[in-house]
Coordinates of C-alpha atoms in Angstrom, one line a residue:
Chain A
M2 CA -0.2 0.1 0.1
G3 CA 3.3 2.3 0.2
S4 CA 3.5 3.1 -3.8
A5 CA -0.5 4.1 -3.8
G6 CA -0.2 5.7 -0.2
T7 CA 2.2 8.2 -1.7
A8 CA 1.1 9.4 -5.4
E9 CA -2.6 9.7 -2.6
E10 CA -1.3 11.9 0.1
T11 CA 0.9 14.5 -0.9
G12 CA -1.1 14.9 -4.1
G13 CA -4.7 16.3 -3.7
E14 CA -5.3 20.1 -2.7
D15 CA -7.7 18.5 0.4
M16 CA -5.2 16.9 1.8
P17 CA -5.7 17.3 5.6
W18 CA -1.7 17.7 6.6
G19 CA -2.3 21.4 4.4
E20 CA -2.5 22.8 7.8
V21 CA 0.6 21.7 9.9
T22 CA 3.4 24.1 9.8
P23 CA 6.0 24.8 9.7
D24 CA 6.5 22.3 6.2
A25 CA 9.4 20.0 7.8
A26 CA 6.7 19.1 10.5
R27 CA 3.8 18.4 7.9
R28 CA 6.4 16.4 5.4
L29 CA 7.5 14.0 8.7
L30 CA 3.8 13.8 9.3
V31 CA 3.4 12.5 5.8
A32 CA 6.3 10.5 6.2
A33 CA 5.4 8.9 9.8
V34 CA 2.1 8.0 7.6
E35 CA 4.1 6.0 5.2
A36 CA 6.2 4.9 7.0
F37 CA 3.0 2.5 9.6
A38 CA 1.3 1.9 6.3
E39 CA 3.9 -0.2 5.1
R40 CA 5.0 -1.7 8.6
G41 CA 3.1 -0.9 11.2
Y42 CA 3.4 1.6 13.9
H43 CA 5.3 -1.1 16.0
A44 CA 8.0 -1.6 13.3
T45 CA 9.3 1.9 12.3
T46 CA 11.9 3.8 14.2
T47 CA 11.9 8.1 14.3
R48 CA 15.2 7.5 12.0
D49 CA 12.5 5.6 9.1
I50 CA 10.6 8.4 9.2
A51 CA 13.1 11.1 9.2
G52 CA 14.8 9.1 6.1
R53 CA 11.8 9.1 4.5
A54 CA 11.1 13.0 4.6
G55 CA 14.5 13.2 3.9
M56 CA 15.6 14.7 7.2
S57 CA 18.2 13.9 10.6
P58 CA 16.6 12.2 13.5
A59 CA 17.8 14.9 15.5
A60 CA 15.8 17.4 12.5
L61 CA 12.4 15.5 14.6
Y62 CA 13.5 16.0 17.6
I63 CA 13.3 19.6 17.6
H64 CA 9.1 19.1 16.1
Y65 CA 7.9 15.6 17.7
K66 CA 9.8 14.6 20.7
T67 CA 8.7 11.1 19.9
K68 CA 6.9 8.0 17.5
E69 CA 4.0 8.6 19.7
E70 CA 3.6 12.1 19.3
L71 CA 3.8 11.7 15.5
L72 CA 0.4 9.4 15.6
H73 CA -1.2 11.3 18.0
K74 CA -1.5 14.1 15.4
I75 CA -2.3 11.5 12.9
S76 CA -4.8 9.9 15.0
A77 CA -6.2 13.7 15.8
I78 CA -6.0 15.9 12.1
G79 CA -7.6 12.4 10.8
H80 CA -10.3 12.5 13.7
T81 CA -11.0 16.0 13.5
K82 CA -11.7 16.2 9.6
A83 CA -14.0 12.8 10.6
L84 CA -15.9 15.1 13.0
D85 CA -16.4 18.1 10.5
I86 CA -17.7 16.0 8.0
L87 CA -20.2 14.4 9.7
E88 CA -21.7 17.2 11.6
T89 CA -21.4 19.1 8.5
A90 CA -23.6 16.2 7.1
A91 CA -26.2 16.0 9.9
D92 CA -26.8 20.3 10.1
G93 CA -26.9 20.6 6.5
P94 CA -30.0 21.7 4.3
G95 CA -32.8 18.9 3.8
D96 CA -34.8 16.3 5.0
A97 CA -33.2 13.6 7.0
A98 CA -33.0 11.9 4.3
D99 CA -30.7 14.4 2.3
R100 CA -28.3 15.2 5.4
L101 CA -28.2 10.9 6.5
A102 CA -27.2 10.8 2.4
E103 CA -24.7 13.4 2.7
A104 CA -23.3 12.0 5.4
V105 CA -22.1 8.9 4.1
R106 CA -21.6 10.3 0.7
S107 CA -18.5 12.7 1.9
F108 CA -17.6 10.1 4.5
V109 CA -17.0 7.1 2.4
V110 CA -15.4 10.0 -0.2
W111 CA -12.6 11.0 2.4
H112 CA -11.6 7.3 3.6
A113 CA -11.6 6.2 0.2
G114 CA -9.2 8.8 -1.1
H115 CA -7.0 8.8 2.4
H116 CA -7.4 5.7 2.3
T117 CA -3.9 5.2 3.6
T118 CA -4.8 7.8 6.6
A119 CA -7.6 6.3 7.6
R120 CA -5.9 2.7 7.9
V121 CA -3.3 4.1 10.0
V122 CA -5.9 6.4 12.3
Q123 CA -8.7 3.3 12.7
Y124 CA -6.0 0.3 13.1
E125 CA -2.7 2.0 15.4
L126 CA -5.5 2.6 18.1
D127 CA -4.4 0.3 20.9
A128 CA -0.9 2.5 19.7
L129 CA -2.4 6.1 21.3
G130 CA -0.8 6.4 25.3
E131 CA -3.8 6.9 27.4
E132 CA -4.3 10.7 27.9
H133 CA -3.8 11.0 23.9
R134 CA -6.4 7.9 23.6
A135 CA -9.1 9.7 25.6
E136 CA -9.3 12.6 23.7
V137 CA -9.6 10.0 20.7
V138 CA -12.6 8.7 21.6
Q139 CA -14.1 11.6 22.6
L140 CA -13.7 12.8 19.1
R141 CA -15.5 9.0 17.9
R142 CA -18.3 9.6 20.4
R143 CA -19.1 13.0 18.3
C144 CA -19.4 11.3 14.6
D145 CA -21.6 8.5 17.1
A146 CA -23.7 11.1 18.0
A147 CA -23.8 13.4 14.7
V148 CA -25.6 9.8 12.9
R149 CA -27.2 8.7 15.7
R150 CA -28.9 13.1 15.1
I151 CA -29.9 12.0 11.8
L152 CA -31.2 8.9 12.1
N153 CA -33.3 9.8 15.2
D154 CA -35.0 12.9 13.7
G155 CA -36.1 10.7 10.5
V156 CA -36.9 8.4 12.6
K157 CA -39.2 11.4 14.9
A158 CA -40.0 12.8 11.2
G159 CA -41.5 9.2 10.6
E160 CA -39.6 9.6 7.5
F161 CA -37.2 6.1 8.3
D162 CA -37.5 2.6 9.9
V163 CA -35.2 1.6 12.2
P164 CA -35.8 -0.6 14.4
D165 CA -31.9 -0.1 16.8
V166 CA -31.0 3.3 16.1
S167 CA -27.4 3.1 18.0
G168 CA -26.8 -0.7 16.5
T169 CA -27.4 1.8 12.7
T170 CA -25.6 4.0 13.4
L171 CA -23.2 2.1 14.5
A172 CA -23.4 0.0 11.0
V173 CA -23.5 2.3 9.3
L174 CA -20.1 4.6 10.4
S175 CA -18.2 0.9 9.8
L176 CA -19.7 0.1 6.8
C177 CA -17.7 3.5 5.8
I178 CA -15.1 3.0 7.1
D179 CA -13.7 -0.4 5.7
V180 CA -13.8 1.9 2.7
A181 CA -10.6 2.1 3.5
R182 CA -9.5 -1.1 4.1
W183 CA -10.9 -1.7 0.5
F184 CA -10.8 0.4 -1.2
N185 CA -8.2 0.5 -4.3
V186 CA -7.2 3.6 -6.3
A187 CA -6.3 0.8 -9.9
G188 CA -9.6 -0.3 -8.7
R189 CA -12.7 0.1 -11.2
R190 CA -14.6 2.7 -9.0
T191 CA -14.0 6.5 -8.0
P192 CA -14.2 7.1 -3.9
D193 CA -17.6 9.1 -6.1
E194 CA -19.3 6.6 -7.1
V195 CA -18.4 4.4 -4.2
G196 CA -20.1 7.5 -2.3
A197 CA -23.4 7.6 -4.1
M198 CA -23.1 3.4 -3.9
Y199 CA -23.3 3.9 -0.6
A200 CA -25.6 6.3 0.5
D201 CA -28.4 4.3 -1.3
L202 CA -27.6 1.7 0.4
V203 CA -27.6 3.4 4.1
L204 CA -31.0 4.5 3.1
R205 CA -32.1 1.3 2.2
M206 CA -30.8 0.4 5.3
V207 CA -32.8 2.6 7.6
G208 CA -36.5 2.1 5.3
A209 CA -36.2 5.7 4.0
Q210 CA -39.0 6.5 1.5
G211 CA -38.3 6.3 -2.3
P212 CA -35.0 6.4 -3.9
R213 CA -33.4 9.0 -2.9
G214 CA -29.3 10.0 -2.5
S215 CA -27.7 9.4 -6.1
Q216 CA -29.8 12.9 -7.2
K217 CA -26.6 14.4 -5.9
Chain B
M8 CA -6.3 -6.4 22.0
G9 CA -3.8 -8.3 23.3
S10 CA -5.5 -10.4 26.8
A11 CA -8.6 -10.3 24.5
G12 CA -7.6 -12.4 22.1
T13 CA -5.3 -14.4 24.4
A14 CA -8.6 -15.8 26.3
E15 CA -10.6 -15.8 22.9
E16 CA -8.4 -17.6 20.9
T17 CA -7.4 -20.4 22.9
G18 CA -10.5 -21.0 24.3
G19 CA -13.8 -22.8 23.2
E20 CA -14.5 -25.7 20.8
D21 CA -15.1 -24.6 17.2
M22 CA -11.4 -22.3 17.5
P23 CA -10.1 -22.6 13.1
W24 CA -6.5 -24.0 15.3
G25 CA -7.9 -27.3 16.0
E26 CA -7.6 -29.3 13.1
V27 CA -3.3 -28.1 13.3
T28 CA -1.3 -30.9 14.3
P29 CA 1.1 -31.4 16.0
D30 CA 0.1 -29.6 19.3
A31 CA 3.5 -27.4 18.9
A32 CA 2.8 -26.4 15.6
R33 CA -1.1 -25.2 17.5
R34 CA -0.3 -23.4 20.0
L35 CA 2.9 -22.3 18.1
L36 CA 0.5 -21.1 15.2
V37 CA -1.8 -19.3 18.6
A38 CA 1.3 -17.6 19.5
A39 CA 1.5 -15.9 16.4
V40 CA -1.9 -14.3 15.8
E41 CA -1.5 -13.1 19.3
A42 CA 2.1 -10.9 18.9
F43 CA 0.7 -10.2 15.0
A44 CA -2.3 -8.8 16.5
E45 CA -0.5 -7.3 19.3
R46 CA 2.6 -5.0 17.1
G47 CA 2.1 -6.1 13.9
Y48 CA 4.2 -8.9 11.7
H49 CA 6.9 -6.6 11.0
A50 CA 7.2 -5.7 14.9
T51 CA 6.8 -9.4 15.4
T52 CA 10.3 -12.3 15.2
T53 CA 10.1 -15.5 15.6
R54 CA 12.3 -15.2 18.5
D55 CA 8.6 -13.7 20.1
I56 CA 6.5 -16.5 18.8
A57 CA 8.2 -19.3 19.9
G58 CA 8.6 -17.3 23.7
R59 CA 4.9 -16.8 23.5
A60 CA 4.5 -20.9 22.8
G61 CA 7.0 -21.4 25.6
M62 CA 9.3 -22.4 22.8
S63 CA 12.9 -22.4 21.6
P64 CA 13.5 -21.0 18.3
A65 CA 15.1 -23.7 17.3
A66 CA 11.7 -25.8 18.2
L67 CA 9.8 -23.9 15.9
Y68 CA 12.3 -24.0 13.0
I69 CA 11.3 -27.5 13.1
H70 CA 7.6 -26.4 12.3
Y71 CA 7.7 -23.2 10.2
K72 CA 11.0 -22.1 8.4
T73 CA 9.6 -18.4 8.2
K74 CA 7.6 -16.3 10.1
E75 CA 5.7 -15.9 6.9
E76 CA 4.9 -18.9 6.5
L77 CA 3.3 -18.4 10.0
L78 CA 0.9 -16.0 8.6
H79 CA -0.1 -17.8 5.5
K80 CA -0.4 -20.8 7.5
I81 CA -2.9 -18.2 9.6
S82 CA -4.2 -16.5 6.6
A83 CA -5.2 -19.8 4.0
I84 CA -7.3 -21.6 8.1
G85 CA -9.4 -18.0 8.0
H86 CA -10.0 -18.0 4.5
T87 CA -10.8 -21.6 4.4
K88 CA -13.2 -20.9 7.2
A89 CA -14.9 -18.3 6.2
L90 CA -15.0 -19.3 2.8
D91 CA -17.2 -22.8 4.4
I92 CA -19.6 -20.8 6.3
L93 CA -20.3 -18.5 3.2
E94 CA -20.8 -21.4 0.6
T95 CA -22.4 -23.8 3.1
A96 CA -25.6 -20.6 3.3
A97 CA -24.9 -20.4 -0.2
D98 CA -25.8 -24.3 -0.6
G99 CA -28.0 -24.0 2.2
P100 CA -32.3 -24.7 2.6
G101 CA -34.5 -21.7 2.2
D102 CA -34.9 -18.8 -1.0
A103 CA -32.4 -16.8 -1.4
A104 CA -33.3 -14.3 1.7
D105 CA -32.8 -17.0 3.8
R106 CA -29.7 -18.0 2.4
L107 CA -28.6 -14.6 3.0
A108 CA -29.4 -13.7 6.1
E109 CA -28.0 -17.1 7.0
A110 CA -24.4 -16.8 5.1
V111 CA -24.3 -12.8 7.0
R112 CA -25.5 -13.5 10.3
S113 CA -23.0 -16.7 10.6
F114 CA -19.5 -14.8 9.1
V115 CA -20.7 -12.5 11.3
V116 CA -20.5 -14.4 14.5
W117 CA -17.7 -15.6 13.2
H118 CA -15.9 -12.4 12.4
A119 CA -17.3 -11.5 16.2
G120 CA -15.9 -14.7 18.3
H121 CA -12.4 -14.2 16.5
H122 CA -11.6 -10.9 16.1
T123 CA -8.0 -10.8 17.2
T124 CA -7.5 -14.0 14.0
A125 CA -9.6 -11.6 11.8
R126 CA -7.6 -8.5 12.0
V127 CA -3.9 -10.5 11.3
V128 CA -6.0 -12.1 8.3
Q129 CA -7.2 -8.6 7.0
Y130 CA -4.7 -6.3 7.9
E131 CA -1.3 -8.5 7.0
L132 CA -2.0 -9.2 3.4
D133 CA 0.3 -7.4 1.6
A134 CA 3.2 -8.8 4.3
L135 CA 2.2 -12.4 2.5
G136 CA 4.5 -13.6 -0.9
E137 CA 3.7 -13.3 -3.7
E138 CA 2.9 -17.2 -4.3
H139 CA 0.9 -17.3 -0.5
R140 CA -0.7 -14.0 -1.4
A141 CA -2.1 -15.2 -4.9
E142 CA -3.3 -18.8 -3.2
V143 CA -5.6 -15.8 -0.6
V144 CA -6.7 -14.1 -3.1
Q145 CA -8.6 -17.0 -5.3
L146 CA -9.9 -17.5 -1.7
R147 CA -11.0 -14.3 -1.6
R148 CA -12.2 -14.3 -4.9
R149 CA -15.1 -17.6 -4.1
C150 CA -16.2 -15.9 -1.3
D151 CA -17.3 -12.8 -3.2
A152 CA -18.8 -15.6 -5.7
A153 CA -20.5 -16.8 -2.8
V154 CA -22.5 -14.1 -2.0
R155 CA -22.9 -12.9 -5.1
R156 CA -25.2 -16.0 -6.2
I157 CA -27.2 -15.1 -3.5
L158 CA -28.5 -11.5 -5.0
N159 CA -28.3 -13.1 -8.1
D160 CA -30.2 -16.2 -7.2
G161 CA -32.6 -13.7 -5.2
V162 CA -32.7 -10.9 -8.3
K163 CA -33.8 -13.7 -10.2
A164 CA -36.9 -15.0 -8.1
G165 CA -38.1 -11.6 -8.1
E166 CA -37.2 -11.7 -4.0
F167 CA -34.3 -8.8 -4.2
D168 CA -34.1 -5.6 -6.2
V169 CA -30.3 -4.9 -6.4
P170 CA -29.1 -2.4 -8.4
D171 CA -25.5 -3.2 -8.7
V172 CA -25.2 -6.9 -7.6
S173 CA -21.2 -6.4 -7.9
G174 CA -21.5 -3.3 -5.2
T175 CA -23.7 -4.5 -2.9
T176 CA -22.2 -7.9 -2.3
L177 CA -18.3 -5.6 -1.6
A178 CA -20.5 -3.7 1.0
V179 CA -21.9 -6.9 2.4
L180 CA -18.9 -8.4 2.5
S181 CA -17.0 -5.0 4.0
L182 CA -20.2 -4.9 6.5
C183 CA -19.1 -8.0 8.3
I184 CA -15.5 -8.2 7.8
D185 CA -15.1 -4.8 9.9
V186 CA -16.9 -6.4 12.9
A187 CA -13.7 -7.8 13.6
R188 CA -11.9 -4.0 13.7
W189 CA -15.2 -3.0 16.2
F190 CA -16.1 -6.0 18.1
N191 CA -14.9 -5.8 22.1
V192 CA -15.9 -8.8 24.0
A193 CA -16.6 -6.3 26.8
G194 CA -19.1 -4.7 24.7
R195 CA -22.9 -4.7 24.9
R196 CA -23.3 -6.7 22.1
T197 CA -23.0 -10.8 22.0
P198 CA -22.1 -12.3 18.4
D199 CA -25.2 -13.4 17.9
E200 CA -27.2 -10.5 18.9
V201 CA -24.9 -8.1 16.2
G202 CA -25.3 -11.4 13.7
A203 CA -29.0 -10.8 14.1
M204 CA -29.1 -8.0 13.7
Y205 CA -26.5 -7.0 10.7
A206 CA -28.8 -9.7 8.7
D207 CA -32.0 -7.7 9.1
L208 CA -29.4 -4.7 7.6
V209 CA -27.6 -6.8 5.1
L210 CA -31.8 -7.8 3.8
R211 CA -32.8 -4.2 4.0
M212 CA -29.8 -3.1 1.8
V213 CA -31.2 -6.1 -0.9
G214 CA -34.5 -4.6 -0.9
A215 CA -36.0 -8.8 0.4
Q216 CA -39.7 -7.8 0.5
G217 CA -41.2 -8.2 4.3
P218 CA -39.0 -8.8 7.6
R219 CA -36.5 -11.8 8.3
G220 CA -33.4 -13.1 9.2
S221 CA -34.4 -12.3 13.2
Q222 CA -36.4 -15.6 12.8
K223 CA -33.6 -17.9 13.6

């Protein structure tokens, strides 16, 4: 997954690292994502990361004191972006079906388009320190709450038929997150195509009336 | 995830390693699953694995020549079990909705009950050697074909409404596989409860007529 990651994470306007300054700190984060994705967090050293970024271990240390600090930064940025996507959709225009379709579509597009980052964010949670993990768990609870809010709105409005709101919230998020595992840039579906298909499937899961979602 | 994995993989009658003999070879596989799940494949040495199994590196070498051979064995057993579950359901009694509900239910129960093994099987595919990876890809294609066959049967019989059979097959398998990522033995749902809920959600995804699945 390394080479696909390289092209994916460093190209494109909407990469989540654009906000990280200075440039050296940003390059180190991109290098860390690539290294963690290729070899796993525990098999990666700060020396590996510095080398990938074309820097010395001492130069890395100016920006990040530990390898865990790099993982935390990656995880915090990834989760903040995920939360922003879901809350924007939950607060957006339209009825519950419109908002759910938009939440699924945009969340899937992000996981497909940033699958290398998303894999690191999802699979290395156990490597975070206790305090950092607690912070990330809070962000994950808020992601969950954004989707649950849309489902509850739809049930209240009589638009959705959902016997188990918390279980369905979990399933919807899980379905979207797992796109990061299987998505292949060389595959036959674009991120937008997967997003549209998944929006339709999720509207079916919640028993939304009539065909929706694909009109976006 | 290590401690949960230990209790999970070594207890229970239906563990997938029961078929592996002699006992030392089986113990080494269980140790390898735990080590790979905790630290990742690349951060684990054969010395780590032997130590966990209470054996010497030389004793490990009698059974497995390389670390990759251990991963291959784990992956082959895991994929063979997954395929068996899906083909048994696809060949089972009942109409397409009954068979789809059973495929999802049993596949989910396996991924929840063996989540540590399933994570290793799913997340370390890239670490397999070329030949072994090709073998596993074949098993994955057959898993895909088993689910696709049920969907096609349901469409042909007028039971299901599925605009995109290959995309929906992918989504159904993905939804079930991701249970291995989030499932927590300390959580509030049992594997059977998740299986029943997911069977219902998937029947909705394929537009099956009327409530099904939960009657099992």
